Coordinates of C-alpha atoms in Angstrom, one line a residue:
M1 CA 0.0 0.0 0.0
L2 CA 1.3 3.5 -0.9
E3 CA 2.2 5.6 2.1
N4 CA 0.0 8.6 2.8
K5 CA 1.7 10.3 5.7
Y6 CA 0.2 13.7 5.0
D7 CA -3.2 12.5 6.0
D8 CA -1.9 11.6 9.5
E9 CA -3.3 14.3 11.7
S10 CA -0.2 14.8 13.9
F11 CA 2.1 14.9 10.9
F12 CA -0.2 17.2 8.9
Q13 CA -0.5 19.7 11.7
K14 CA 3.3 19.9 11.9
Y15 CA 3.7 20.3 8.2
S16 CA 1.0 23.0 8.2
Q17 CA 3.1 25.1 10.5
M18 CA 6.2 25.2 8.3
D19 CA 7.1 28.5 6.8
R20 CA 6.6 27.2 3.2
S21 CA 3.1 25.9 4.2
Q22 CA 2.1 29.2 5.8
N23 CA 3.6 31.6 3.4
G24 CA 3.7 29.7 0.1
L25 CA 6.3 30.0 -2.7
A26 CA 8.1 33.0 -1.2
S27 CA 9.2 30.9 1.7
A28 CA 10.4 27.9 -0.3
G29 CA 14.2 28.0 -0.4
E30 CA 14.3 26.6 -3.9
W31 CA 11.6 28.8 -5.4
S32 CA 13.8 31.6 -6.7
T33 CA 15.7 29.0 -8.7
L34 CA 12.7 27.0 -9.8
A35 CA 10.8 30.0 -11.0
K36 CA 13.6 30.9 -13.5
L37 CA 13.3 27.4 -15.1
L38 CA 9.5 27.6 -15.7
P39 CA 8.3 28.1 -19.2
D40 CA 5.7 30.7 -20.4
F41 CA 2.4 29.4 -19.1
T42 CA 0.2 31.5 -21.4
G43 CA -2.5 29.3 -22.9
K44 CA -0.8 26.1 -21.6
K45 CA -2.3 23.1 -19.7
L46 CA -0.4 22.1 -16.6
L47 CA -0.3 18.9 -14.6
D48 CA 1.1 19.2 -11.1
L49 CA 2.3 15.9 -9.5
G50 CA 2.0 16.0 -5.7
C51 CA 0.4 19.4 -5.8
G52 CA 0.0 19.8 -2.0
F53 CA -1.6 23.1 -1.1
G54 CA -1.9 24.0 -4.8
W55 CA 0.6 26.9 -4.9
H56 CA 2.0 26.0 -8.3
C57 CA -1.4 25.4 -9.9
R58 CA -2.5 28.9 -8.8
Y59 CA 0.8 30.4 -9.9
A60 CA 0.4 28.9 -13.4
V61 CA -3.2 30.2 -13.8
E62 CA -2.1 33.6 -12.5
H63 CA 0.5 33.6 -15.2
G64 CA -1.8 32.8 -18.1
A65 CA -2.3 29.0 -18.0
A66 CA -5.5 27.9 -19.7
A67 CA -6.0 25.0 -17.2
A68 CA -4.2 23.3 -14.3
V69 CA -4.7 19.9 -12.8
G70 CA -3.2 19.1 -9.4
I71 CA -3.0 15.6 -8.1
D72 CA -2.2 14.5 -4.6
I73 CA -2.7 11.4 -2.5
S74 CA -3.6 13.5 0.6
Q75 CA -7.2 14.5 1.2
K76 CA -6.1 16.9 3.8
M77 CA -3.6 18.7 1.5
L78 CA -6.3 19.0 -1.2
A79 CA -8.8 20.4 1.2
V80 CA -6.4 23.2 1.9
A81 CA -5.7 23.6 -1.8
R82 CA -9.4 24.0 -2.6
S83 CA -9.9 26.5 0.2
K84 CA -7.2 28.7 -1.2
T85 CA -8.3 28.4 -4.8
D86 CA -10.8 30.7 -6.6
S87 CA -10.5 29.7 -10.2
D88 CA -12.6 27.3 -12.4
K89 CA -9.4 26.7 -14.4
I90 CA -7.9 24.6 -11.6
T91 CA -9.0 21.0 -10.9
Y92 CA -7.7 19.0 -8.0
L93 CA -7.8 15.1 -8.0
C94 CA -7.1 12.8 -5.1
Q95 CA -4.9 10.0 -6.4
P96 CA -1.4 8.7 -6.1
I97 CA 1.3 10.1 -8.4
E98 CA 2.0 6.6 -9.5
K99 CA -1.5 6.1 -10.9
L100 CA -1.4 8.7 -13.7
D101 CA -4.1 7.8 -16.3
F102 CA -4.5 10.8 -18.7
P103 CA -5.0 10.5 -22.5
P104 CA -1.8 11.0 -24.5
Q105 CA -0.7 14.6 -25.2
S106 CA -3.1 16.0 -22.6
F107 CA -0.7 18.6 -21.2
D108 CA 1.9 21.1 -22.2
I109 CA 3.8 21.1 -18.9
V110 CA 4.2 18.6 -16.1
L111 CA 5.5 20.0 -12.9
S112 CA 6.4 18.4 -9.6
S113 CA 7.8 20.0 -6.4
L114 CA 9.5 17.8 -3.8
A115 CA 7.3 14.8 -4.4
L116 CA 9.1 12.4 -6.7
H117 CA 11.4 11.1 -3.9
Y118 CA 8.3 9.4 -2.5
V119 CA 8.0 7.5 -5.8
N120 CA 9.7 4.1 -6.0
D121 CA 9.5 3.4 -9.8
F122 CA 10.9 6.6 -11.4
D123 CA 11.1 4.9 -14.8
A124 CA 7.4 4.2 -14.9
L125 CA 6.6 7.7 -13.7
C126 CA 8.8 9.2 -16.5
A127 CA 7.0 7.0 -19.1
Q128 CA 3.6 8.2 -17.8
A129 CA 4.7 11.9 -17.9
S130 CA 6.1 11.5 -21.4
C131 CA 2.9 9.9 -22.6
C132 CA 0.6 12.6 -21.3
L133 CA 2.8 15.5 -22.6
K134 CA 2.6 17.0 -26.0
A135 CA 5.7 16.9 -28.2
G136 CA 7.9 19.7 -27.1
G137 CA 6.2 19.7 -23.7
E138 CA 8.2 20.5 -20.5
F139 CA 8.8 18.2 -17.5
I140 CA 10.2 20.2 -14.6
F141 CA 10.7 18.8 -11.1
S142 CA 12.5 19.3 -7.8
V143 CA 13.5 16.4 -5.6
E144 CA 15.7 15.9 -2.5
H145 CA 19.2 15.7 -3.8
P146 CA 20.8 12.2 -3.9
I147 CA 23.5 13.4 -1.6
F148 CA 20.7 14.3 0.9
T149 CA 18.8 11.1 0.6
A150 CA 21.7 8.6 0.4
A151 CA 22.3 7.8 4.1
G152 CA 18.6 7.6 4.9
A153 CA 18.4 9.2 8.3
Q154 CA 18.9 12.7 6.8
Q155 CA 20.4 14.2 9.9
W156 CA 23.6 16.2 10.4
H157 CA 26.4 14.6 12.5
Y158 CA 27.5 16.8 15.4
D159 CA 30.7 17.4 17.3
P160 CA 30.7 16.8 21.1
D161 CA 30.2 20.5 21.7
G162 CA 27.0 20.5 19.6
T163 CA 28.2 22.1 16.5
I164 CA 27.6 20.6 13.1
S165 CA 30.5 18.3 12.0
H166 CA 29.3 17.0 8.6
W167 CA 26.5 15.5 6.5
P168 CA 26.9 11.8 6.1
V169 CA 26.8 10.2 2.7
D170 CA 26.6 6.4 2.7
N171 CA 25.2 3.6 0.5
Y172 CA 25.0 6.1 -2.4
F173 CA 24.8 3.4 -5.1
N174 CA 22.4 1.3 -3.1
E175 CA 19.1 2.7 -4.5
G176 CA 15.8 2.1 -2.9
Q177 CA 13.7 2.6 0.3
R178 CA 15.0 4.9 3.0
T179 CA 13.4 5.6 6.4
A180 CA 13.9 9.3 7.2
I181 CA 13.0 11.5 10.1
F182 CA 11.0 14.5 9.0
L183 CA 9.2 16.8 11.4
G184 CA 10.1 14.4 14.2
E185 CA 8.3 11.4 12.5
Q186 CA 9.4 8.5 10.4
I187 CA 8.6 8.8 6.7
T188 CA 9.4 6.5 3.7
K189 CA 11.4 7.9 0.8
Y190 CA 13.2 6.4 -2.1
H191 CA 16.9 7.1 -2.9
K192 CA 18.0 7.4 -6.5
T193 CA 21.4 8.3 -7.8
L194 CA 21.9 11.4 -10.0
T195 CA 22.6 9.0 -12.9
T196 CA 19.2 7.3 -12.5
Y197 CA 17.4 10.7 -12.5
L198 CA 19.1 12.0 -15.6
N199 CA 19.4 8.8 -17.7
T200 CA 15.9 7.7 -17.0
L201 CA 14.7 11.0 -18.5
L202 CA 16.8 10.4 -21.6
Q203 CA 15.5 6.9 -21.9
N204 CA 11.9 8.2 -22.0
S205 CA 12.1 10.6 -24.9
F206 CA 13.3 13.7 -22.9
S207 CA 16.2 15.9 -23.5
L208 CA 17.8 17.8 -20.6
R209 CA 17.3 21.6 -20.6
Q210 CA 18.7 22.5 -17.2
V211 CA 20.0 20.7 -14.2
V212 CA 20.4 22.9 -11.1
E213 CA 21.4 22.3 -7.4
P214 CA 19.7 25.3 -5.9
Q215 CA 21.1 27.4 -3.0
P216 CA 19.0 29.5 -0.6
S217 CA 18.4 33.0 -1.8
L218 CA 20.3 35.9 -0.3
E219 CA 17.0 37.1 1.3
L220 CA 16.4 33.8 3.0
L221 CA 20.0 33.6 4.2
S222 CA 19.7 37.1 5.7
T223 CA 16.3 36.4 7.4
I224 CA 16.7 32.8 8.5
P225 CA 20.1 32.2 10.0
A226 CA 19.8 28.4 9.9
M227 CA 19.7 28.6 6.1
G228 CA 23.4 29.1 6.1
D229 CA 23.9 25.4 6.9
E230 CA 22.2 24.6 3.5
L231 CA 25.3 25.9 1.8
R232 CA 27.3 23.0 3.2
R233 CA 25.7 20.3 1.0
P234 CA 23.0 20.3 -1.7
M235 CA 19.6 19.5 -0.3
M236 CA 17.6 19.7 -3.5
L237 CA 18.0 19.0 -7.2
I238 CA 15.9 20.7 -9.9
V239 CA 15.7 19.3 -13.5
A240 CA 14.0 20.8 -16.5
A241 CA 13.5 18.4 -19.4
Q242 CA 11.7 18.6 -22.7
K243 CA 9.8 15.9 -24.6
Q244 CA 11.3 15.2 -28.0
N245 CA 8.6 13.3 -29.8

């Protein structure tokens, strides 16, 4: 059974209190980088995989998209998304990312923000994304960086005096399930190497347009002191790809 941690009341309440949950895209450390990679939405149809609170669907429509479909496995996430949405151009569907079933060439853009590291079979997901995209369509996603996911626990190592020593990287080439601690609770993710992310796209009729390891913006670094630690190792990976046929 696919995990749906975001419908757990305790976990959802913690997630809802995060800065990015409260304040939206402006408080997402990677947003300033991701925004630069997004195509022109004018007249386009967007599919958002793991849409959460619907920030990207609303952004797309606000920037001219003809329609946006957001899918998420969490009823609680979608309830918030619907409460924040006032547009008949946006549709939210409760379903797993892994169960895409749209007619071929239904969308111009497929977008996913920090959701695909919850997906085990990345190859199947890329094949589905390729199928539902029009030729020349864009597939843009952010995931937790393979250096961040490799060791599993996703926790800094500390010196005896309590200062950060280093970020552990272990079992990098051993892909698969990891049990991480996020917001104080166990959650299942799937580690993939950088090679897997990029080559799987190439094997599914995509060409690479941009590959970026984002750093926190200067504004976030100046307002959130802890963001400085994010310069010690990459936390996220952003890839922009284009369907070739």
